[in-house]
XYZ file of C-alpha atoms in Angstrom:
508
model
C 0.042 -0.008 0.060
C 1.521 3.339 -1.150
C 1.576 6.078 1.620
C -0.068 9.490 1.173
C 2.121 12.245 -0.109
C 4.014 13.820 2.713
C 2.285 16.968 4.280
C 5.336 19.085 3.630
C 5.465 18.091 0.004
C 1.674 18.852 -0.294
C 2.288 22.183 1.275
C 5.069 23.042 -1.228
C 2.988 21.972 -4.157
C 0.198 24.254 -3.107
C 2.402 27.197 -3.024
C 2.991 29.131 -6.344
C 6.261 28.344 -8.202
C 7.560 31.795 -7.564
C 6.951 31.532 -3.866
C 8.752 28.241 -3.565
C 11.889 29.606 -5.162
C 11.828 32.803 -3.226
C 11.541 30.942 -0.061
C 14.503 28.705 -1.103
C 16.602 31.786 -1.740
C 15.774 33.394 1.510
C 16.519 30.078 3.480
C 19.808 29.406 1.667
C 21.139 32.980 1.894
C 19.933 33.179 5.618
C 21.998 29.973 6.369
C 24.920 31.192 4.305
C 25.403 34.372 6.318
C 24.580 32.811 9.547
C 27.424 30.604 8.973
C 29.702 33.497 8.070
C 28.976 35.151 11.409
C 29.165 31.912 13.185
C 32.684 31.332 11.984
C 33.700 34.923 13.042
C 32.605 34.697 16.674
C 34.997 31.965 18.145
C 37.958 34.419 18.427
C 36.151 36.560 21.040
C 35.318 33.368 22.943
C 38.703 31.743 22.815
C 40.664 34.757 23.946
C 40.051 33.920 27.538
C 41.426 30.615 26.987
C 44.609 31.862 25.119
C 45.454 34.008 28.251
C 43.388 32.696 31.210
C 43.862 33.494 35.022
C 46.341 30.789 35.793
C 46.186 31.366 39.484
C 42.463 30.234 39.635
C 43.695 26.894 38.225
C 45.828 25.926 41.137
C 49.578 25.546 41.557
C 52.016 25.560 38.608
C 52.528 21.870 37.756
C 55.901 22.820 36.186
C 57.205 23.901 39.625
C 58.092 27.348 38.270
C 56.768 29.735 40.899
C 57.975 32.726 38.910
C 55.801 31.955 35.906
C 52.323 33.157 36.432
C 51.185 32.630 33.007
C 52.124 28.868 32.664
C 48.699 27.885 31.390
C 48.578 30.529 28.631
C 49.129 29.711 24.985
C 52.248 31.215 23.562
C 52.718 33.799 22.044
C 49.712 35.233 24.078
C 51.474 34.424 27.324
C 53.171 37.751 27.745
C 52.108 40.979 29.376
C 51.428 42.446 25.831
C 48.629 39.858 25.227
C 45.970 42.613 24.868
C 47.981 44.129 22.112
C 48.394 40.853 20.354
C 44.610 40.104 20.653
C 44.023 43.542 19.165
C 46.490 42.593 16.239
C 44.333 39.590 15.667
C 41.111 41.661 15.557
C 42.515 44.335 13.374
C 44.145 41.796 10.979
C 40.702 40.463 10.162
C 38.869 43.809 10.229
C 41.298 45.694 8.190
C 41.591 42.940 5.516
C 37.764 42.634 5.462
C 37.333 46.368 5.015
C 39.975 46.666 2.143
C 38.757 43.448 0.428
C 35.176 44.620 0.463
C 35.806 47.466 -1.875
C 36.998 45.006 -4.481
C 34.898 42.026 -3.777
C 31.714 43.597 -5.183
C 33.554 44.282 -8.506
C 34.420 40.455 -8.727
C 30.929 39.643 -7.604
C 29.281 41.554 -10.606
C 31.617 39.732 -13.037
C 31.436 36.158 -11.849
C 28.348 33.838 -11.240
C 27.058 34.684 -7.756
C 26.563 30.920 -6.873
C 30.223 30.185 -7.723
C 31.387 33.171 -5.925
C 29.424 32.666 -2.835
C 30.067 28.948 -2.420
C 33.754 29.398 -3.240
C 34.154 32.026 -0.628
C 32.268 29.811 1.959
C 34.513 26.895 1.286
C 37.568 29.053 1.647
C 36.277 30.768 4.743
C 35.745 27.291 6.276
C 39.435 26.334 5.435
C 40.909 29.437 6.963
C 38.658 29.274 10.049
C 39.691 25.603 10.692
C 43.395 26.441 10.024
C 43.276 28.803 13.049
C 41.956 26.086 15.181
C 44.470 23.563 13.807
C 47.191 25.772 15.234
C 46.167 24.087 18.655
C 46.576 20.528 17.411
C 49.733 21.302 15.455
C 51.076 23.034 18.584
C 51.925 26.329 16.640
C 53.130 29.240 18.825
C 54.264 31.893 16.353
C 52.146 35.013 15.960
C 52.574 35.410 12.166
C 50.754 32.105 11.640
C 47.672 33.390 13.297
C 47.960 36.778 11.738
C 48.200 35.413 8.278
C 45.217 33.164 8.822
C 43.202 36.151 10.022
C 44.078 38.276 7.050
C 43.333 35.597 4.579
C 39.983 34.865 6.375
C 39.057 38.482 6.442
C 39.685 38.689 2.659
C 37.579 35.604 1.646
C 34.813 36.499 3.934
C 34.051 39.672 1.918
C 32.531 37.388 -0.766
C 29.485 36.804 1.499
C 27.582 40.007 1.977
C 27.617 41.339 -1.602
C 26.602 37.946 -2.975
C 23.731 37.241 -0.456
C 22.293 40.791 -0.869
C 22.484 40.509 -4.517
C 20.656 37.202 -4.646
C 17.818 38.466 -2.353
C 17.627 41.701 -4.283
C 17.354 39.845 -7.561
C 14.306 37.888 -6.150
C 12.434 40.496 -4.188
C 10.969 43.891 -5.413
C 10.936 46.980 -3.385
C 7.373 46.746 -1.961
C 8.009 44.824 1.186
C 11.774 44.719 0.801
C 12.330 46.512 4.122
C 10.268 44.094 6.198
C 11.557 40.844 4.482
C 15.165 41.989 4.728
C 14.606 43.171 8.258
C 13.628 39.633 9.286
C 16.171 38.029 7.061
C 18.942 40.130 8.496
C 18.553 38.498 11.832
C 21.086 35.976 10.486
C 23.775 38.132 11.818
C 22.605 38.045 15.423
C 21.604 34.290 15.076
C 25.127 33.578 13.866
C 26.663 35.507 16.705
C 24.729 33.656 19.249
C 25.224 30.193 17.631
C 28.986 30.901 17.215
C 29.229 31.764 20.987
C 27.487 28.530 21.955
C 29.445 26.236 19.560
C 32.868 27.822 20.408
C 31.960 27.695 24.112
C 31.333 23.964 24.038
C 34.968 23.149 23.365
C 36.799 26.273 24.623
C 37.932 24.828 27.921
C 38.766 21.309 26.799
C 40.242 21.817 23.251
C 39.965 25.397 21.924
C 41.072 24.338 18.560
C 37.682 22.735 18.015
C 36.028 26.160 18.621
C 37.285 26.961 15.298
C 37.440 23.572 13.412
C 33.774 22.893 14.026
C 32.482 26.346 12.714
C 34.809 25.949 9.710
C 33.191 22.485 8.894
C 29.787 24.153 9.164
C 30.381 26.915 6.792
C 32.287 24.627 4.297
C 29.264 22.351 4.275
C 26.669 25.275 3.856
C 28.771 26.370 0.952
C 28.498 23.036 -0.745
C 24.765 23.041 -0.246
C 24.561 26.625 -1.880
C 26.598 25.413 -4.860
C 24.046 22.677 -5.554
C 20.773 24.562 -4.829
C 21.118 28.401 -4.993
C 19.222 30.018 -7.936
C 20.673 33.513 -8.685
C 17.920 34.937 -10.911
C 14.217 34.290 -11.364
C 14.601 34.084 -15.010
C 16.780 31.077 -14.529
C 13.959 28.945 -13.388
C 11.115 30.660 -15.549
C 9.903 32.693 -12.552
C 8.723 36.234 -12.626
C 11.294 38.907 -12.037
C 10.422 41.472 -9.287
C 9.284 44.943 -9.806
C 11.986 47.200 -8.466
C 10.173 50.421 -9.194
C 6.514 51.649 -9.282
C 4.877 54.872 -10.233
C 4.520 55.778 -6.567
C 7.963 54.642 -5.585
C 10.663 56.585 -3.730
C 14.230 55.662 -3.641
C 16.633 56.100 -0.733
C 18.463 58.564 -2.744
C 15.409 60.710 -3.215
C 14.391 59.756 -6.778
C 11.075 59.864 -8.522
C 10.463 56.943 -10.755
C 8.769 57.550 -14.112
C 5.235 56.309 -15.091
C 4.982 52.547 -15.335
C 6.173 51.283 -18.581
C 5.621 47.697 -19.544
C 9.133 47.481 -21.119
C 10.798 49.244 -18.239
C 9.614 46.838 -15.646
C 10.807 43.677 -17.635
C 14.030 42.427 -16.666
C 16.831 42.486 -19.215
C 18.590 39.635 -17.604
C 16.236 37.234 -19.504
C 13.421 36.975 -22.057
C 10.621 36.715 -19.491
C 7.735 39.169 -18.994
C 6.253 40.027 -15.666
C 3.623 37.275 -16.076
C 6.472 34.761 -15.769
C 5.975 33.515 -19.307
C 8.165 33.957 -22.249
C 7.634 37.006 -24.407
C 5.977 36.160 -27.685
C 8.167 36.591 -30.840
C 5.728 37.772 -33.355
C 8.055 36.997 -36.178
C 8.832 33.288 -36.863
C 12.580 34.053 -37.043
C 14.644 32.597 -34.366
C 14.982 34.622 -31.142
C 18.112 36.491 -30.633
C 19.671 36.039 -27.291
C 19.490 39.038 -24.948
C 22.540 41.161 -24.776
C 24.144 40.705 -21.262
C 24.308 44.134 -19.520
C 27.736 45.467 -18.595
C 28.778 45.449 -15.069
C 28.861 48.879 -13.418
C 32.148 50.464 -12.725
C 33.234 51.548 -9.242
C 32.876 55.223 -9.910
C 29.582 54.535 -11.727
C 28.292 53.041 -8.507
C 29.399 56.030 -6.416
C 27.438 58.381 -8.779
C 24.235 56.655 -7.922
C 22.145 59.068 -5.795
C 22.404 58.090 -2.170
C 25.337 55.733 -2.235
C 27.877 58.187 -0.783
C 25.494 59.312 1.977
C 24.511 55.939 3.065
C 28.107 54.618 2.961
C 29.420 57.382 5.172
C 26.361 56.935 7.551
C 27.137 53.224 7.849
C 30.815 53.860 8.733
C 29.770 55.546 11.918
C 26.835 53.321 12.703
C 28.924 50.203 12.330
C 31.613 51.834 14.417
C 29.116 51.903 17.346
C 27.847 48.448 16.639
C 31.229 46.684 16.430
C 32.481 48.504 19.487
C 29.616 46.887 21.384
C 30.402 43.583 19.881
C 34.013 43.506 21.019
C 33.883 45.513 24.251
C 30.480 44.957 25.702
C 31.334 41.899 27.777
C 34.309 43.553 29.364
C 32.315 46.707 30.068
C 29.715 44.549 31.916
C 32.448 42.795 33.875
C 34.241 46.097 34.796
C 31.091 48.153 35.614
C 28.515 45.639 36.752
C 31.003 43.303 38.358
C 29.503 40.218 36.789
C 31.575 37.106 36.098
C 32.920 36.456 32.532
C 30.234 33.876 31.838
C 27.356 35.962 33.126
C 28.574 38.971 31.124
C 28.919 37.059 28.029
C 25.324 35.659 28.430
C 24.026 39.179 29.122
C 25.725 40.705 26.151
C 23.725 38.473 23.839
C 20.612 40.509 24.719
C 22.236 43.358 22.649
C 22.029 40.838 19.654
C 18.304 40.124 20.440
C 17.619 43.843 20.378
C 19.445 43.995 17.020
C 16.818 41.403 15.578
C 13.938 43.382 16.814
C 15.480 46.773 15.596
C 16.148 45.348 12.123
C 12.631 44.143 11.692
C 11.107 47.341 13.159
C 13.229 49.491 10.796
C 12.294 47.614 7.798
C 8.585 47.667 8.631
C 8.415 51.352 9.279
C 10.517 52.251 6.166
C 8.242 50.212 4.084
C 5.168 51.862 5.459
C 6.493 55.410 5.312
C 8.669 55.074 2.258
C 11.505 56.868 3.956
C 14.565 54.726 4.476
C 16.804 57.682 5.479
C 14.268 59.234 7.754
C 13.767 56.031 9.566
C 17.632 55.543 10.025
C 17.968 59.163 11.200
C 15.146 58.929 13.817
C 16.598 55.720 15.402
C 20.063 57.302 15.384
C 18.829 60.390 17.160
C 16.984 58.348 19.836
C 19.977 56.024 20.197
C 22.286 58.860 21.409
C 20.451 59.644 24.722
C 19.766 55.991 25.194
C 23.461 55.121 25.033
C 24.047 57.962 27.686
C 21.320 56.461 30.039
C 22.740 52.909 29.700
C 26.179 54.111 30.665
C 24.705 55.966 33.621
C 21.740 53.831 34.959
C 21.886 50.696 32.899
C 23.855 48.780 35.726
C 21.493 49.681 38.547
C 19.819 46.281 38.465
C 19.536 43.139 36.353
C 16.114 44.080 35.047
C 17.326 47.639 34.026
C 20.361 46.140 32.259
C 18.241 43.676 30.366
C 15.813 46.379 29.180
C 18.489 48.889 28.256
C 20.559 46.316 26.351
C 17.594 45.326 24.244
C 16.646 48.853 23.550
C 20.212 50.023 22.732
C 20.712 46.927 20.571
C 17.390 47.704 18.578
C 18.443 51.394 18.153
C 22.017 50.897 17.288
C 21.630 47.945 15.016
C 18.264 48.920 13.342
C 19.760 51.601 11.060
C 22.800 49.321 10.443
C 20.618 46.430 9.369
C 18.459 48.604 7.191
C 21.248 50.178 5.265
C 23.183 46.989 4.603
C 19.930 45.150 3.456
C 17.077 47.046 2.008
C 18.974 50.392 1.201
C 21.810 48.488 -0.459
C 19.411 46.528 -2.602
C 17.239 49.616 -3.465
C 20.258 51.532 -4.574
C 21.689 48.505 -6.456
C 18.420 48.324 -8.516
C 18.205 52.195 -8.858
C 16.107 53.537 -11.611
C 19.054 55.485 -13.092
C 20.491 52.045 -13.909
C 17.603 51.393 -16.351
C 16.957 47.821 -15.278
C 20.675 46.794 -15.066
C 20.851 44.565 -11.970
C 24.561 44.195 -12.452
C 25.173 46.945 -9.813
C 23.724 45.108 -6.726
C 26.968 43.551 -5.671
C 29.216 46.546 -6.317
C 26.978 48.959 -4.482
C 26.577 46.474 -1.615
C 30.320 46.109 -1.390
C 30.888 49.838 -1.400
C 28.340 50.512 1.351
C 29.466 47.644 3.553
C 33.127 48.286 2.877
C 32.975 51.784 4.105
C 30.958 50.545 7.038
C 33.753 47.956 7.780
C 36.326 50.901 8.088
C 34.132 52.008 10.954
C 33.947 48.435 12.228
C 37.725 48.400 12.478
C 38.158 52.027 14.000
C 35.449 51.395 16.738
C 37.143 48.630 18.738
C 40.582 50.299 18.138
C 39.462 53.800 19.405
C 37.700 51.990 22.324
C 40.910 50.359 23.251
C 42.799 53.599 23.242
C 40.097 55.666 25.079
C 38.956 53.022 27.771
C 41.920 53.741 30.049
C 40.734 57.228 30.497
C 37.288 56.012 31.614
C 34.142 54.295 30.276
C 32.339 57.591 30.052
C 34.647 58.826 27.436
C 34.067 55.597 25.303
C 30.280 56.333 25.369
C 30.786 59.902 24.487
C 32.718 58.744 21.478
C 29.860 56.421 20.447
C 27.316 59.114 21.159
C 29.308 61.542 18.799
C 29.404 58.646 16.138
C 25.687 58.373 16.211
C 25.166 62.077 15.844
C 27.613 62.177 12.841
C 25.800 59.310 11.105
C 22.558 61.164 11.484
C 24.044 64.373 10.091
C 25.441 62.613 6.951
C 21.815 61.572 5.980
C 20.443 65.144 6.355
C 20.354 65.783 2.639
C 18.339 62.632 1.807
C 16.110 63.338 4.839
C 15.248 66.732 3.552
C 14.507 65.284 0.110
C 12.174 62.835 1.598
C 10.450 65.328 3.924
C 9.832 67.585 0.756
C 8.324 64.679 -1.029
C 5.907 63.958 1.760
C 4.925 67.747 2.201
C 4.732 68.614 -1.507
C 1.857 68.311 -3.970
C 3.069 64.754 -4.896
C 2.902 63.698 -1.153
C 0.211 61.125 -1.752
C 2.492 59.292 -4.095
C 5.561 59.751 -1.739
C 7.665 60.585 -4.799
C 10.724 62.809 -5.188
C 12.310 64.783 -8.016
C 15.673 63.623 -9.241
C 18.692 64.876 -7.512
């Protein structure tokens, strides 16, 4: 007797063809970037094991009473271990920031599936190589630095590729909400990375890197076999990136809807998902492949420069919290290292909520820049309050961490996802989708400069007091907001002008 068709299969068959492939794209790209962040997190967990408090472990088994760092892992066993840890962080972040500016250019010229899966395989290799230093008993700094630099470079393949894939499948209508939910992969990856690395950090810290390396390697192989780059590749309908009432983050009015303008030039399909009819009986000529946009051409797209510089300061704040929040909680709230680490994950929880909220509001209002600016303005006093009253009790700490995480990471998430996709499919490109990866790389690459500067500045300023670190973060938030002033004014004029009902703007 043959069994009935599985319920899950029946559900998939009931969904429209386009929805099935869009869902597959969302799931694969979500897993991809979750694994990217999962592989980045172990270094922050393992630092405590590379230079632990040896006195808490009992007497020195080597009978050397003068050696107080007998349990540390050379070369991190000296008094300069903080500087060496800083060198590891900056080796990755600087390489990532530099590599991001050229990564998008390659991403536009190579198949996204090959580019993404190849980058994930290499990321898994270099992540595992760091952990193999434990099993191979390597104690030279240059080995770990070189691995971090190589890992930082190959990890730049991830963000431009996944944003380009999602942007190819989803139009602008609900892009903010969809990408706000989808962008939770960053926080999910950070949380999973902490848990996985923590499982082996005390017994064999090398596995804290090897296991995440295997995971991202495996997800890369899955993407190679299942990822679909363009809807046209599987005879699905291309998304509508612009409508007559649309407004771009750069403040651009779209023209009246044109049946030809909304048809993708990446393939011969119309919006109905069916092949266009060739009224002549002659063989159909293949569509000409659009040229990839240049770096300077991407910079000329209205809004790219403003949002890139805004992200520099927004990401500076976010990554300072990422690298320094546990230490701040230990020093100010006097929690243990484990409790501080667990409490710091609430900042990522707030980031998930903030990304969804920012996407939802920006979709409803049509104002990406205004949404970012309002959240940045509110974030500044919240950071001040967290520093002064956020440690008065566990309940206050939890609430303030979630609020600050939402306000700090909300604009960051919106710019790196929906805004990047909007600009990469800007009306001025006339349907050429070849700019998605380059625009995303420029925006996130500029932001990554801030990601490298934030932890560095925090390390230099923190000896003068944590208050000064928070003043630096507040100043960065204010600067990020000011850099969007021109775009916010254009959005406000559109709302207040005669075309406010259509939420449209005139060309810059």
